[in-house]
Amino acid sequence: MSSPQMILVAGPYRSGTGDDPQKLEANVRAMNETALTLFRAGHLPVTGEALALPLLETAGSTRPGDPLFEEIFHPIAEQLLSRCDAVLRIGGPSEGADRMVAQARAQGKNVYTALTDVPPAR
C-alpha cells in the first residue's frame, strides 16, 4: 500500500471524434470511470474536463476548438497538473494527454500507463 495520491486522469477528449458530441461524451465517461476506480483504491482522482467543461459552458463556448475553448481547456489541465502527484494516461492517441504526460515527467511526477500500475492506497 502507498500513500494516497492526487492523480490526473489524462486521456483523449477530442482526438478521433470529429467533435461528435456522443464521442466526446464517451471519452469523458471513460475518464470518469477510471477516476472512480482510482477513488475506490484510495486516491483523489481528477480530470481537466471536470473543471474545464463547466467553465466553458459558463463562458459561452459554442464548440470545441472555439476561442473560449482554446483560452480555457488546456490551461486548466496544465494548472491542475501542477497540483497533482501523478498522471494516469488512458485511451488512444491524444496530443493533449501526451502533453500532460510529458509535463508530468518534466516535473518529476509519477506517470502511470495502466490502472494496474497504480499502487493502492487502501
PDB file of N, CA and C in Angstrom, residues 7 12 17 20 28 31 36-37 41 44 48 56 60 63 71-72 78 87-88 92 96 98 106 118 121:
ATOM      1  N   ILE A   7      -4.281  12.157  -8.513  1.00  0.00           N
ATOM      2  CA  ILE A   7      -3.889  11.645  -9.831  1.00  0.00           C
ATOM      3  C   ILE A   7      -4.753  12.257 -10.919  1.00  0.00           C
ATOM      4  N   PRO A  12      -7.841  10.865 -24.228  1.00  0.00           N
ATOM      5  CA  PRO A  12      -8.360  11.652 -25.344  1.00  0.00           C
ATOM      6  C   PRO A  12      -9.706  12.284 -25.011  1.00  0.00           C
ATOM      7  N   THR A  17     -12.675  12.094 -32.675  1.00  0.00           N
ATOM      8  CA  THR A  17     -14.129  12.216 -32.501  1.00  0.00           C
ATOM      9  C   THR A  17     -14.803  13.028 -33.599  1.00  0.00           C
ATOM     10  N   ASP A  20     -17.840  14.994 -32.509  1.00  0.00           N
ATOM     11  CA  ASP A  20     -19.173  14.411 -32.351  1.00  0.00           C
ATOM     12  C   ASP A  20     -19.514  14.384 -30.851  1.00  0.00           C
ATOM     13  N   VAL A  28     -15.225  11.349 -22.053  1.00  0.00           N
ATOM     14  CA  VAL A  28     -15.353  11.854 -20.683  1.00  0.00           C
ATOM     15  C   VAL A  28     -15.785  10.713 -19.765  1.00  0.00           C
ATOM     16  N   MET A  31     -12.859   8.517 -18.845  1.00  0.00           N
ATOM     17  CA  MET A  31     -12.007   9.135 -17.828  1.00  0.00           C
ATOM     18  C   MET A  31     -12.676   9.087 -16.459  1.00  0.00           C
ATOM     19  N   LEU A  36     -13.211   6.836 -10.955  1.00  0.00           N
ATOM     20  CA  LEU A  36     -13.950   6.139  -9.910  1.00  0.00           C
ATOM     21  C   LEU A  36     -13.137   4.960  -9.367  1.00  0.00           C
ATOM     22  N   THR A  37     -12.501   4.220 -10.249  1.00  0.00           N
ATOM     23  CA  THR A  37     -11.656   3.099  -9.822  1.00  0.00           C
ATOM     24  C   THR A  37     -10.514   3.605  -8.945  1.00  0.00           C
ATOM     25  N   ALA A  41      -9.687   2.943  -4.904  1.00  0.00           N
ATOM     26  CA  ALA A  41      -8.377   2.431  -4.486  1.00  0.00           C
ATOM     27  C   ALA A  41      -7.734   3.360  -3.454  1.00  0.00           C
ATOM     28  N   LEU A  44      -7.179  10.383  -4.822  1.00  0.00           N
ATOM     29  CA  LEU A  44      -8.022  11.516  -5.203  1.00  0.00           C
ATOM     30  C   LEU A  44      -7.844  11.728  -6.705  1.00  0.00           C
ATOM     31  N   GLY A  48      -9.125  17.177 -16.056  1.00  0.00           N
ATOM     32  CA  GLY A  48      -9.212  18.550 -16.515  1.00  0.00           C
ATOM     33  C   GLY A  48     -10.607  18.861 -17.040  1.00  0.00           C
ATOM     34  N   LEU A  56     -16.321  26.324 -19.554  1.00  0.00           N
ATOM     35  CA  LEU A  56     -16.578  26.613 -20.970  1.00  0.00           C
ATOM     36  C   LEU A  56     -18.053  26.946 -21.203  1.00  0.00           C
ATOM     37  N   GLY A  60     -19.615  30.671 -22.321  1.00  0.00           N
ATOM     38  CA  GLY A  60     -20.338  30.824 -23.579  1.00  0.00           C
ATOM     39  C   GLY A  60     -19.686  30.143 -24.766  1.00  0.00           C
ATOM     40  N   ARG A  63     -18.466  25.555 -29.170  1.00  0.00           N
ATOM     41  CA  ARG A  63     -17.991  24.312 -29.784  1.00  0.00           C
ATOM     42  C   ARG A  63     -16.538  24.073 -29.383  1.00  0.00           C
ATOM     43  N   GLU A  71      -8.815  29.227 -24.848  1.00  0.00           N
ATOM     44  CA  GLU A  71      -8.420  30.010 -23.673  1.00  0.00           C
ATOM     45  C   GLU A  71      -8.445  29.178 -22.398  1.00  0.00           C
ATOM     46  N   ILE A  72      -9.394  28.249 -22.297  1.00  0.00           N
ATOM     47  CA  ILE A  72      -9.683  27.601 -21.022  1.00  0.00           C
ATOM     48  C   ILE A  72      -9.253  26.137 -20.947  1.00  0.00           C
ATOM     49  N   GLU A  78      -3.316  22.103 -17.378  1.00  0.00           N
ATOM     50  CA  GLU A  78      -1.917  22.366 -17.019  1.00  0.00           C
ATOM     51  C   GLU A  78      -1.811  22.896 -15.591  1.00  0.00           C
ATOM     52  N   VAL A  87       0.105  11.286 -12.931  1.00  0.00           N
ATOM     53  CA  VAL A  87      -0.794  11.235 -14.089  1.00  0.00           C
ATOM     54  C   VAL A  87      -1.016   9.774 -14.444  1.00  0.00           C
ATOM     55  N   LEU A  88      -2.266   9.447 -14.754  1.00  0.00           N
ATOM     56  CA  LEU A  88      -2.594   8.144 -15.328  1.00  0.00           C
ATOM     57  C   LEU A  88      -3.060   8.396 -16.747  1.00  0.00           C
ATOM     58  N   GLY A  92      -6.599   6.065 -26.296  1.00  0.00           N
ATOM     59  CA  GLY A  92      -5.821   6.086 -27.521  1.00  0.00           C
ATOM     60  C   GLY A  92      -5.074   7.380 -27.740  1.00  0.00           C
ATOM     61  N   GLY A  96      -3.100  16.252 -26.411  1.00  0.00           N
ATOM     62  CA  GLY A  96      -3.229  16.919 -25.120  1.00  0.00           C
ATOM     63  C   GLY A  96      -2.831  16.014 -23.963  1.00  0.00           C
ATOM     64  N   ASP A  98      -0.886  13.390 -24.112  1.00  0.00           N
ATOM     65  CA  ASP A  98       0.557  13.156 -24.208  1.00  0.00           C
ATOM     66  C   ASP A  98       1.338  14.357 -23.675  1.00  0.00           C
ATOM     67  N   ALA A 106       8.526  15.916 -16.761  1.00  0.00           N
ATOM     68  CA  ALA A 106       9.445  17.044 -16.598  1.00  0.00           C
ATOM     69  C   ALA A 106       9.389  17.602 -15.176  1.00  0.00           C
ATOM     70  N   VAL A 118      -0.885   1.565 -10.762  1.00  0.00           N
ATOM     71  CA  VAL A 118      -1.087   2.484  -9.650  1.00  0.00           C
ATOM     72  C   VAL A 118      -1.200   1.679  -8.361  1.00  0.00           C
ATOM     73  N   ALA A 121      -3.945   2.692  -2.298  1.00  0.00           N
ATOM     74  CA  ALA A 121      -3.677   3.488  -1.105  1.00  0.00           C
ATOM     75  C   ALA A 121      -4.443   2.937   0.089  1.00  0.00           C
TER      76      ALA A 121
END
